[in-house]
XYZ file of C-alpha atoms in Angstrom:
744
model
C -29.238 9.110 9.041
C -26.141 11.278 9.734
C -22.969 9.625 9.425
C -20.810 9.781 12.171
C -17.941 12.262 12.263
C -15.589 11.544 14.985
C -12.360 12.156 14.435
C -9.424 10.585 15.795
C -5.544 11.725 15.657
C -2.727 9.834 16.578
C 1.109 10.192 16.634
C 2.922 7.249 15.781
C 6.976 6.013 14.741
C 9.240 8.623 15.640
C 8.734 11.980 17.046
C 9.153 14.885 15.178
C 9.062 19.053 16.188
C 5.736 20.279 14.700
C 3.340 17.541 15.493
C 2.098 19.333 18.429
C 0.867 22.248 16.168
C -0.439 19.679 13.277
C -2.311 18.269 16.737
C -3.722 21.637 17.766
C -5.086 22.448 14.348
C -6.620 18.979 13.890
C -8.343 19.735 17.243
C -9.451 23.202 16.667
C -10.551 22.919 13.002
C -12.709 20.160 14.035
C -14.127 21.641 17.294
C -14.940 24.704 15.462
C -17.025 22.438 12.695
C -18.805 20.777 15.883
C -17.146 17.730 15.336
C -15.654 15.840 18.380
C -12.140 14.582 18.515
C -10.282 12.145 20.118
C -6.515 11.753 20.988
C -5.077 8.413 20.810
C -2.580 8.406 23.318
C 0.406 6.030 22.551
C 0.171 5.573 18.896
C -1.333 2.255 17.896
C -0.744 1.202 21.195
C -2.935 3.002 22.980
C -5.626 2.629 19.815
C -5.312 -1.082 20.930
C -5.298 -0.756 24.262
C -8.714 1.547 24.257
C -9.752 2.707 27.649
C -8.158 6.112 29.300
C -5.874 6.080 26.240
C -8.388 7.560 23.512
C -9.993 10.609 25.217
C -11.539 13.510 23.957
C -9.833 17.171 23.294
C -11.063 20.222 24.418
C -9.729 23.339 22.892
C -8.189 24.509 25.342
C -6.251 20.969 25.541
C -3.837 21.454 22.818
C -3.767 25.648 23.921
C 0.462 26.523 24.717
C 1.714 23.366 23.163
C 2.870 24.708 19.888
C 6.041 25.856 21.240
C 6.832 22.356 22.609
C 8.907 19.545 20.723
C 8.064 16.439 20.337
C 4.596 15.223 20.842
C 2.351 15.516 24.065
C 0.334 13.054 22.903
C 2.837 10.464 22.600
C 4.270 7.694 20.321
C 4.776 4.108 20.354
C 5.259 1.278 18.271
C 2.900 -1.723 18.359
C 3.487 -4.871 17.595
C -0.099 -5.860 18.568
C -1.492 -3.638 16.159
C 0.423 -5.822 13.110
C -1.781 -8.880 13.893
C -5.748 -9.423 12.814
C -6.528 -9.451 16.212
C -4.970 -6.899 17.673
C -7.015 -4.148 14.557
C -9.829 -6.302 15.489
C -9.191 -4.827 19.312
C -8.383 -1.482 17.741
C -11.829 -1.252 15.433
C -13.896 -1.869 18.433
C -12.004 0.506 20.819
C -13.084 3.656 17.846
C -16.176 2.115 17.233
C -17.225 2.574 21.128
C -15.895 5.897 21.168
C -18.114 7.060 17.582
C -14.443 7.233 15.664
C -14.447 6.475 12.133
C -12.317 9.237 10.901
C -8.586 9.282 11.377
C -5.498 11.626 11.357
C -2.466 9.476 11.050
C 1.230 11.483 11.563
C 3.820 9.158 11.163
C 6.455 8.119 8.847
C 5.595 5.638 6.120
C 5.429 2.320 8.146
C 2.650 3.871 10.551
C 0.912 4.844 7.573
C 0.592 1.524 5.855
C -0.379 0.397 8.964
C -3.109 2.789 8.531
C -4.096 1.764 4.756
C -3.970 -1.665 6.068
C -6.632 -0.917 9.211
C -8.902 1.098 6.815
C -8.583 -1.626 4.098
C -10.019 -4.107 6.997
C -12.590 -2.199 8.672
C -15.544 -3.371 6.740
C -14.224 -7.462 7.518
C -13.387 -6.198 11.266
C -16.711 -4.981 11.656
C -17.735 -8.030 10.619
C -15.854 -10.229 12.523
C -17.126 -8.364 15.875
C -20.738 -8.405 14.932
C -20.247 -12.448 14.376
C -19.027 -12.778 17.982
C -21.464 -10.470 19.368
C -19.065 -7.823 20.608
C -20.738 -5.485 18.507
C -24.459 -5.347 17.228
C -25.124 -5.001 13.022
C -26.863 -2.106 13.552
C -24.246 -0.347 15.194
C -22.172 -1.307 12.861
C -24.186 -0.513 9.848
C -23.671 3.222 10.912
C -20.002 2.899 10.636
C -19.504 1.569 6.782
C -16.096 3.027 6.333
C -13.013 4.162 8.031
C -12.019 7.875 6.388
C -7.985 8.325 6.580
C -5.826 11.216 6.160
C -2.212 10.938 6.394
C 0.352 13.436 7.351
C 4.018 12.997 7.680
C 6.445 13.107 10.755
C 9.624 12.545 9.474
C 13.003 14.336 10.627
C 14.646 12.934 7.740
C 12.673 15.155 5.000
C 12.287 11.507 3.081
C 8.361 11.247 2.176
C 7.235 11.436 -1.465
C 4.331 14.170 -2.241
C 5.192 16.928 0.173
C 8.536 19.271 -0.331
C 8.993 19.255 3.444
C 8.178 16.809 5.842
C 6.880 17.804 9.803
C 10.282 18.007 11.775
C 12.834 18.068 8.718
C 12.997 22.255 8.903
C 13.832 21.915 12.901
C 16.276 18.837 12.555
C 18.137 21.444 10.048
C 18.239 23.739 12.714
C 20.153 21.682 15.343
C 22.466 20.431 12.422
C 23.163 23.698 11.669
C 23.924 25.074 15.036
C 26.004 22.408 15.940
C 28.330 22.791 12.829
C 28.377 26.278 13.624
C 29.643 25.675 16.956
C 32.017 22.990 15.991
C 33.840 25.457 13.459
C 35.163 28.093 16.217
C 36.494 24.930 18.072
C 37.826 23.171 15.166
C 39.383 26.080 13.938
C 40.981 26.848 17.849
C 42.909 23.668 16.710
C 43.537 23.532 13.528
C 41.579 20.600 13.280
C 38.714 18.327 11.417
C 35.215 17.425 12.485
C 33.595 14.604 11.448
C 29.876 15.194 11.607
C 27.226 12.306 12.046
C 23.693 13.140 10.968
C 20.381 11.166 10.488
C 19.175 9.763 7.683
C 19.375 5.803 6.765
C 17.786 5.974 3.822
C 17.489 9.738 2.765
C 20.578 12.356 2.381
C 18.335 15.503 2.953
C 20.054 16.697 6.514
C 23.091 15.756 5.639
C 23.618 17.257 2.370
C 20.875 20.853 3.591
C 23.047 20.685 6.624
C 26.623 20.696 4.574
C 25.360 23.313 2.405
C 24.106 25.403 5.208
C 27.003 24.864 8.082
C 29.477 25.765 4.705
C 31.132 22.416 5.408
C 33.934 20.839 3.045
C 32.623 17.162 2.086
C 28.992 15.573 2.633
C 28.435 11.854 1.716
C 24.794 10.473 1.566
C 23.150 7.256 0.722
C 21.847 8.424 -2.819
C 24.749 9.067 -4.590
C 27.785 6.997 -2.770
C 31.388 8.787 -3.822
C 33.225 6.978 -6.964
C 36.078 4.761 -5.696
C 39.091 6.790 -4.898
C 36.827 9.492 -2.948
C 39.224 9.315 0.078
C 42.213 10.532 -1.742
C 40.261 13.825 -3.185
C 38.618 13.819 -0.116
C 41.912 14.118 1.494
C 43.302 16.560 -1.312
C 40.422 19.026 -1.127
C 41.064 19.184 2.865
C 44.787 19.893 2.131
C 43.881 22.601 -0.709
C 42.434 24.442 2.164
C 44.121 24.166 4.584
C 46.626 25.087 2.393
C 44.940 28.462 1.492
C 44.958 29.350 5.697
C 41.823 27.603 6.189
C 42.315 26.329 9.912
C 39.119 23.739 10.063
C 37.341 21.310 7.845
C 34.112 19.740 8.464
C 33.002 16.375 7.007
C 29.034 15.698 7.071
C 28.191 12.135 6.754
C 24.537 10.487 6.943
C 24.234 7.467 9.116
C 23.260 5.580 6.126
C 26.199 6.663 3.800
C 27.687 3.956 1.515
C 29.955 3.138 -1.084
C 29.724 2.542 -4.454
C 29.905 -1.407 -3.781
C 27.097 -1.167 -0.633
C 29.565 -0.891 1.639
C 28.837 1.071 4.949
C 31.083 4.664 5.101
C 30.794 5.552 9.008
C 31.804 8.371 10.352
C 34.855 6.073 12.601
C 35.648 5.081 9.470
C 36.403 8.731 7.887
C 37.917 10.085 11.036
C 40.432 7.250 10.500
C 41.208 8.143 7.187
C 41.560 11.892 7.589
C 43.885 11.004 10.841
C 45.769 8.662 8.988
C 46.541 10.616 5.599
C 46.868 13.997 6.769
C 48.459 13.592 9.841
C 46.138 15.777 11.863
C 43.862 15.263 14.835
C 40.309 14.527 13.471
C 37.176 14.091 16.031
C 33.392 12.488 15.376
C 30.552 13.918 16.736
C 27.583 11.798 15.773
C 23.952 14.464 16.431
C 21.905 12.039 17.392
C 18.509 12.596 18.897
C 19.105 15.751 19.693
C 18.111 16.230 15.955
C 14.568 15.256 17.415
C 14.358 16.952 19.787
C 13.566 21.354 21.113
C 11.816 24.102 20.238
C 10.198 23.572 16.464
C 11.094 25.918 14.227
C 8.546 28.532 12.797
C 8.256 26.733 9.557
C 7.155 23.190 11.372
C 4.798 25.943 13.425
C 3.178 27.407 10.203
C 3.407 24.589 7.483
C 2.146 21.676 10.284
C -0.602 23.852 11.001
C -1.668 24.427 7.309
C -1.633 20.746 7.202
C -3.753 19.805 9.740
C -6.448 22.484 9.637
C -6.668 21.004 5.556
C -6.717 17.014 6.844
C -9.755 17.960 9.020
C -11.412 20.216 6.049
C -10.202 16.561 3.655
C -11.907 13.926 6.221
C -14.933 15.994 6.621
C -15.752 15.832 2.635
C -14.435 12.094 2.723
C -17.213 9.289 1.331
C -16.833 5.749 1.588
C -15.604 5.802 -2.272
C -12.897 7.804 -1.428
C -8.958 7.383 -1.377
C -7.045 7.715 1.464
C -5.253 11.373 0.740
C -1.900 12.388 1.880
C -2.044 15.999 2.397
C 1.487 17.965 2.504
C 3.308 20.979 1.071
C 4.470 22.003 -2.081
C 5.480 25.815 -2.980
C 4.222 26.411 0.369
C 0.665 25.152 -0.861
C -0.914 22.542 0.653
C -1.589 19.580 -1.313
C -3.561 16.303 -1.665
C -2.018 13.346 -3.219
C -2.720 9.610 -3.172
C -1.469 7.971 0.042
C -0.355 5.044 -0.781
C 0.850 6.100 -4.359
C 3.478 8.429 -2.052
C 4.281 5.372 0.047
C 4.928 3.429 -2.743
C 7.186 5.936 -4.159
C 8.983 6.712 -0.889
C 9.655 3.138 -0.661
C 11.099 3.166 -4.459
C 14.043 5.290 -2.879
C 14.990 2.803 -0.509
C 15.044 0.030 -3.220
C 16.853 1.713 -5.551
C 19.793 2.446 -3.018
C 19.710 -1.139 -1.933
C 20.231 -2.225 -5.587
C 22.144 0.180 -6.381
C 20.702 2.150 -9.216
C 21.674 6.015 -7.750
C 20.594 7.525 -10.532
C 17.405 6.401 -10.267
C 17.812 7.371 -6.464
C 18.701 10.839 -7.187
C 15.648 10.753 -9.725
C 13.481 9.970 -7.136
C 14.481 12.506 -4.878
C 13.636 15.912 -7.396
C 15.009 18.225 -9.532
C 15.971 20.619 -6.147
C 17.948 17.796 -4.250
C 20.146 17.325 -7.575
C 20.282 20.983 -8.571
C 21.655 21.355 -4.514
C 23.814 18.409 -4.950
C 25.585 19.624 -7.452
C 26.170 23.245 -6.694
C 27.364 22.544 -3.277
C 29.785 20.285 -5.073
C 30.745 23.100 -7.248
C 31.028 25.339 -3.925
C 33.579 22.783 -2.911
C 35.356 22.119 -5.464
C 36.150 25.392 -6.284
C 39.951 25.303 -5.044
C 41.486 28.032 -3.414
C 44.277 27.849 -5.834
C 41.814 28.594 -9.127
C 44.112 28.616 -11.942
C 41.789 29.467 -14.566
C 42.133 32.327 -17.056
C 39.753 35.407 -15.608
C 38.694 37.459 -18.428
C 35.826 38.718 -16.902
C 34.757 40.637 -14.198
C 31.860 40.051 -11.832
C 30.921 43.626 -8.984
C 28.782 42.561 -5.961
C 26.964 45.192 -3.733
C 24.524 45.003 -1.228
C 21.426 47.639 -1.711
C 18.740 48.210 0.793
C 18.571 47.223 4.523
C 20.604 44.436 5.580
C 18.792 41.257 5.699
C 20.540 37.729 7.221
C 21.560 35.228 4.131
C 23.610 38.176 2.588
C 27.099 36.661 3.337
C 25.876 33.873 2.543
C 25.203 34.495 -1.291
C 28.724 36.591 -1.233
C 30.461 33.345 -0.044
C 28.849 31.627 -3.199
C 29.242 34.421 -5.528
C 32.742 34.389 -4.985
C 33.606 31.029 -4.836
C 31.369 29.684 -7.562
C 32.156 32.779 -9.871
C 36.330 32.400 -9.180
C 35.363 28.391 -10.363
C 34.314 29.163 -13.423
C 37.152 31.306 -14.262
C 35.347 35.014 -13.091
C 37.632 38.226 -11.438
C 35.156 38.622 -8.713
C 35.324 42.456 -7.144
C 33.578 43.110 -4.367
C 31.505 47.159 -3.870
C 31.703 48.120 -0.082
C 28.666 50.088 1.334
C 26.102 49.852 -2.225
C 26.270 52.361 -4.404
C 27.762 54.633 -2.739
C 31.127 52.453 -2.349
C 30.993 51.955 -5.848
C 30.857 55.312 -6.610
C 33.326 56.702 -4.187
C 35.769 53.913 -5.428
C 35.173 50.983 -2.634
C 36.181 48.372 -5.127
C 38.459 45.618 -4.554
C 38.879 42.016 -5.741
C 38.184 39.061 -4.000
C 39.882 35.857 -3.391
C 38.408 32.562 -2.138
C 39.654 32.396 1.211
C 38.405 36.359 1.705
C 34.956 35.171 2.358
C 35.582 31.970 4.413
C 33.605 31.889 7.310
C 31.071 34.258 5.911
C 28.006 31.654 5.881
C 26.752 31.859 8.855
C 27.509 35.311 9.680
C 24.483 38.041 10.274
C 24.396 41.171 8.667
C 26.409 42.546 5.570
C 30.136 42.334 5.779
C 30.378 44.596 2.722
C 28.029 47.240 4.018
C 24.577 48.232 2.470
C 22.956 51.829 1.779
C 19.739 52.472 0.888
C 20.794 55.103 -1.767
C 19.199 54.902 -4.777
C 21.311 56.990 -7.443
C 19.870 59.825 -8.666
C 19.666 61.475 -11.979
C 22.984 63.418 -10.855
C 24.810 60.275 -9.943
C 24.393 58.261 -13.162
C 27.421 59.501 -14.386
C 29.399 58.692 -11.277
C 28.233 55.875 -11.274
C 29.028 54.678 -15.374
C 32.487 56.257 -14.353
C 33.090 53.537 -11.590
C 31.416 50.708 -13.754
C 34.003 51.600 -16.467
C 36.756 52.511 -14.383
C 37.054 48.908 -12.589
C 36.235 47.034 -15.852
C 33.340 45.274 -14.434
C 31.300 43.262 -17.338
C 28.538 42.340 -14.672
C 26.588 42.838 -11.930
C 25.494 40.789 -9.121
C 23.236 43.215 -6.370
C 22.213 41.557 -3.426
C 19.591 43.245 -1.500
C 15.760 44.792 -1.269
C 13.129 47.269 -2.688
C 15.895 50.103 -2.862
C 18.322 47.182 -4.897
C 15.355 47.087 -7.391
C 15.015 50.220 -8.197
C 18.693 51.146 -8.730
C 19.135 48.322 -11.185
C 16.015 49.203 -13.149
C 17.286 52.947 -12.891
C 20.105 51.588 -14.534
C 18.225 49.759 -17.079
C 15.813 52.165 -18.523
C 19.082 54.533 -18.713
C 20.699 52.107 -21.194
C 20.168 54.822 -24.055
C 22.017 57.455 -22.312
C 24.730 55.474 -20.179
C 26.818 52.756 -22.594
C 28.339 51.388 -19.488
C 25.087 50.409 -17.991
C 25.510 47.835 -20.915
C 25.826 44.866 -19.087
C 24.769 41.936 -17.479
C 22.573 42.904 -14.428
C 20.723 40.593 -11.898
C 19.495 41.314 -8.386
C 18.727 38.750 -5.541
C 16.029 39.428 -3.218
C 17.176 39.687 0.242
C 14.767 41.445 2.653
C 13.326 40.296 5.649
C 9.847 42.009 5.014
C 9.474 39.384 2.131
C 8.243 42.204 0.199
C 9.833 42.086 -3.260
C 7.928 41.106 -6.959
C 9.490 37.681 -8.339
C 9.996 35.741 -5.416
C 6.859 33.881 -3.179
C 10.217 34.310 -0.014
C 13.192 36.834 -0.232
C 16.715 35.802 1.572
C 16.068 36.926 5.380
C 12.361 36.676 5.950
C 12.289 33.018 7.137
C 15.814 34.236 9.699
C 13.361 37.482 10.804
C 10.120 35.020 11.253
C 12.231 32.583 13.412
C 13.426 35.519 15.603
C 9.353 36.373 15.996
C 8.569 33.136 16.943
C 11.253 33.244 19.241
C 9.756 36.263 20.970
C 6.961 35.540 20.997
C 7.039 32.649 23.196
C 9.498 34.306 25.640
C 6.550 36.679 26.034
C 4.051 34.588 26.074
C 6.004 32.539 29.021
C 6.291 35.805 30.895
C 3.052 36.517 30.658
C 0.807 33.402 31.371
C 1.027 34.055 35.308
C -1.071 36.842 35.136
C -3.837 38.161 32.832
C -2.323 40.057 30.608
C -2.941 41.160 26.582
C 0.487 41.823 24.653
C -0.095 44.421 21.859
C 3.438 42.942 19.916
C 4.574 45.579 16.820
C 6.870 43.742 14.267
C 8.556 44.526 11.152
C 7.194 44.596 7.252
C 6.576 48.285 6.159
C 3.408 48.011 4.884
C 3.706 44.056 3.728
C 2.218 41.966 6.331
C 3.897 38.273 5.579
C 6.109 38.547 8.644
C 2.913 39.711 11.288
C 0.596 37.083 9.553
C 3.571 34.421 9.459
C 4.328 34.962 13.091
C 0.795 35.135 14.334
C 0.049 31.462 12.529
C 3.405 29.550 14.132
C 2.415 31.525 17.506
C -1.396 31.626 17.818
C -1.620 34.667 18.651
C -5.497 35.390 18.541
C -5.809 38.773 16.328
C -3.139 40.180 13.575
C -3.619 43.557 12.310
C -1.925 43.821 8.446
C -2.015 46.991 6.194
C -3.873 44.675 3.651
C -6.646 44.424 5.828
C -6.568 47.443 7.518
C -7.781 48.028 11.128
C -11.456 50.035 12.032
C -13.135 51.027 14.907
C -15.728 48.533 14.246
C -12.382 45.673 14.252
C -10.964 46.983 17.514
C -14.380 47.084 19.378
C -14.925 43.609 18.574
C -11.740 42.518 19.246
C -12.099 43.907 22.675
C -15.051 42.082 23.260
C -14.096 38.829 22.505
C -10.683 39.657 24.652
C -13.083 40.435 27.554
C -15.165 37.135 26.676
C -12.308 34.911 26.840
C -10.812 36.510 30.363
C -14.057 36.186 32.550
C -14.252 32.587 31.014
C -10.351 32.237 32.639
C -8.280 32.787 29.647
C -4.913 34.213 30.847
C -3.065 35.512 27.973
C -3.856 37.542 25.180
C -1.478 37.712 22.057
C -2.304 40.328 19.494
C -0.053 41.124 16.396
C 0.172 44.403 15.130
C 2.279 44.813 11.244
C 4.121 48.373 12.408
C 2.547 50.328 9.200
C -1.273 48.447 9.682
C -2.893 51.628 9.945
C -1.681 55.056 10.324
C -4.306 56.250 13.314
C -4.309 53.215 15.199
C -0.650 52.902 16.328
C 0.257 50.332 18.849
C 0.561 52.598 21.678
C -3.174 53.536 20.370
C -4.523 50.166 20.852
C -2.724 49.716 24.122
C -4.692 52.645 25.378
C -7.799 51.480 23.828
C -7.524 47.571 25.135
C -6.210 48.813 28.670
C -9.402 51.318 28.953
C -12.085 48.818 27.828
C -10.852 46.033 30.095
C -11.792 48.079 33.244
C -8.996 46.177 35.347
C -9.608 42.914 34.356
C -6.589 42.100 31.719
C -3.314 44.233 32.251
C -1.976 45.552 28.663
C 1.636 45.449 27.440
C 3.245 46.529 24.168
C 6.534 44.907 22.832
C 8.021 46.939 19.485
C 10.855 43.703 18.413
C 12.436 46.366 15.927
C 15.741 45.833 14.763
C 16.516 42.031 16.223
C 14.518 41.097 13.473
C 17.318 41.631 11.085
C 19.967 40.472 13.137
C 21.382 37.362 14.367
C 22.375 34.204 12.279
C 21.049 33.147 8.493
C 18.777 30.455 9.221
C 19.479 27.266 7.459
C 16.842 27.532 4.804
C 17.862 31.316 4.368
C 21.649 30.443 4.016
C 20.344 27.010 1.583
C 18.363 30.044 -0.534
C 21.104 32.558 -0.697
C 23.208 29.214 -2.102
C 20.864 28.075 -4.879
C 19.745 31.531 -6.199
C 23.404 32.627 -5.869
C 24.324 29.427 -8.008
C 21.515 30.849 -10.937
C 22.553 33.965 -10.577
C 26.117 33.465 -11.684
C 25.164 31.035 -14.048
C 22.685 34.037 -15.664
C 25.800 36.426 -15.536
C 28.635 34.137 -17.412
C 26.105 33.009 -20.143
C 24.868 36.724 -20.432
C 28.771 37.479 -20.700
C 29.423 34.399 -23.056
C 27.074 35.108 -25.603
C 27.710 39.126 -25.109
C 24.293 40.058 -24.675
C 23.365 42.626 -22.099
C 20.198 41.338 -20.184
C 18.563 42.452 -16.962
C 16.675 40.193 -14.495
C 15.606 39.820 -11.321
C 15.275 36.192 -9.643
C 13.246 34.439 -7.512
C 11.366 31.552 -6.526
C 7.485 31.000 -8.082
C 6.099 27.695 -6.776
C 9.261 26.045 -6.236
C 11.048 26.476 -8.922
C 13.488 29.244 -9.738
C 12.481 32.059 -11.885
C 14.006 35.085 -13.455
C 12.074 38.081 -14.911
C 13.100 40.851 -17.064
C 13.960 43.974 -15.291
C 11.398 45.610 -17.358
C 8.577 43.751 -16.133
C 9.262 45.157 -12.876
C 6.746 48.257 -12.603
C 4.049 45.940 -13.687
C 4.711 43.471 -10.754
C 4.506 45.499 -7.883
C 2.027 47.991 -6.179
C 4.533 51.262 -6.415
C 2.584 52.981 -4.003
C 3.072 50.547 -1.174
C 6.436 48.917 -2.308
C 5.405 45.457 -2.149
C 3.904 42.602 -4.767
C 0.766 42.577 -6.077
C 0.429 39.332 -5.353
C 0.833 38.088 -1.948
C 0.439 34.418 -1.712
C 0.130 34.339 1.964
C -2.466 36.678 2.443
C -5.046 33.352 1.618
C -3.819 32.144 4.877
C -5.305 34.584 7.234
C -8.992 33.068 7.404
C -7.251 29.962 8.395
C -5.098 31.879 11.351
C -8.049 33.056 12.626
C -10.124 30.440 12.480
C -7.667 27.899 14.701
C -6.754 31.135 17.110
C -10.638 32.538 18.154
C -12.599 30.523 20.228
C -15.970 30.598 20.610
C -16.339 31.495 24.630
C -19.977 30.059 24.971
C -18.396 26.457 24.269
C -16.268 26.178 26.958
C -13.417 28.001 29.150
C -10.374 29.009 28.007
C -7.166 29.496 29.852
C -4.492 30.223 27.557
C -3.434 30.275 23.826
């Protein structure tokens, strides 16, 4: 006998941006497999109450929800569900609707409750049979409850996933708030104490401090040593003496000292006012961190885990262990649910026991690394007096990318802290040849972290054979001992040329390293380049506005995005926005593709749809341009719908860098400075490029560059994100003969 496959989905605990994207993915994946799916409104409370709280969802019911914060099916805590009587009623309500598979989106409490429910399932059904509320035959059709967990928590406090649903969006709110506070603080020469969420997890506080360029941070996992008040005030006082007009201290709500006593934001304020004798203000961000539109990452990540959750449920057997679906290194992962819950709870237990070393270890290596990097940045005082024996030059090459300024700020301050003289080169290799090289001090890069563009200027010029002697002369004239190139494809080409010409030009025999900064995400050796996340968020924000303008009429929008021959921005923005079709150069465009897309579009509009969103990578096809596609859709639509084009252009390159781009620019830069320092201390001259592979920082020899790229199309040979294209198509394109369709 075929087992029932009805799927129930609920959101529980605190709301988190991205929950709606996960819900949409669960519903559409289930429906595309022919499986009925039910929303359980108001979490476990709705499961216990039953009735209209458990309702089937159609394809259209989850249309147009990806941009909405919170959860459209509601969330509530339920004391009744914590009792056996409550769970007994919940089981009866699920069976009444043919549900024996659950997707639970919530935190550790919600997921623990779900596992308790699963383990009791057989005994609950037996009791329902004994009391006559359920027939033995019906109970036999539901021998087990399959369970999958997705973590919805802005704190990013869960083991088994790099990021939880909502954490990236919350970090956007925090970073925007700090950016806004900096300007008013500078106006009054004032210190702001910013309190962020995180009772047992300092992720938001630490990453918010790094992204916001804060001066001091207090987190639960690593309390400061006794006397921290004096050290904090000395640090802020030194900044003032150097000319800095504002100071920011970030405090996690669960911060404590080494004895376990709470460190409140108000206590920090009083310390600052008394010891620095200046105004200090407290800003408690509170629930604003939970609200608002989800970031691009929270949309596409939540979509992927929602899709995988249904796949996991449909393959579950009575012997299957419940799984937590998460993301590790930009890939979907599955781990035993209760193991992840137990590991998560160990962190708060370690903090309560005062075992802070263990708490940091449980958070993982990258968390510890960023904490150490922040400490190094904060302690790189403007009065650094170490002997300056080495000279490191920084320059940009290629197009501007948000995050370049963040990298320069980190490089200057970390380099000074290591005892180097830091040189900045304006306007790339053109500026190097022209002699636009100057020393840079601590205060000169103050405030650069949140700035978009490239304050040093940049150039796409790759030194030609005729330029090499001039470049060598410039390196010698300015006594440059190490070179950090921050940029894109042109920077990598330039570095490889210097590397290749070392035998002919002795000055090129210095340590060189390239840091990937390109909105196109088209560089080898790194799954994500600096600037791509900011560009993706800019695209998704523009698409939200386009969709809002278009739903009042029947309209197809064809939106052209950047990327050259790399389709990362097109595909990921399509995944994050729910676009129906994405055209990539990697997949090509044929006339048959366009004909099939038009037919699907016509079916949709005839069924009542109001909007069709199509995204095209700028170099997707030489002949089927954006204008040609628009004209073709317009002609074949025969007046059924309007067609509009939108070329987003250079707005994708502008704007303040996202928190992710600031954090990863800082992380990569710290490793670059360490690389250059170690090379100079050893007297060696390795040339390399750096990046993220499988979540880890990797450094590659420049000699490997030609083997890792598709030179004809200037993109990496391996593009991890291409495997996501089938998922994007499956969740966006409805079978129109199933039911009506109104919008994406």
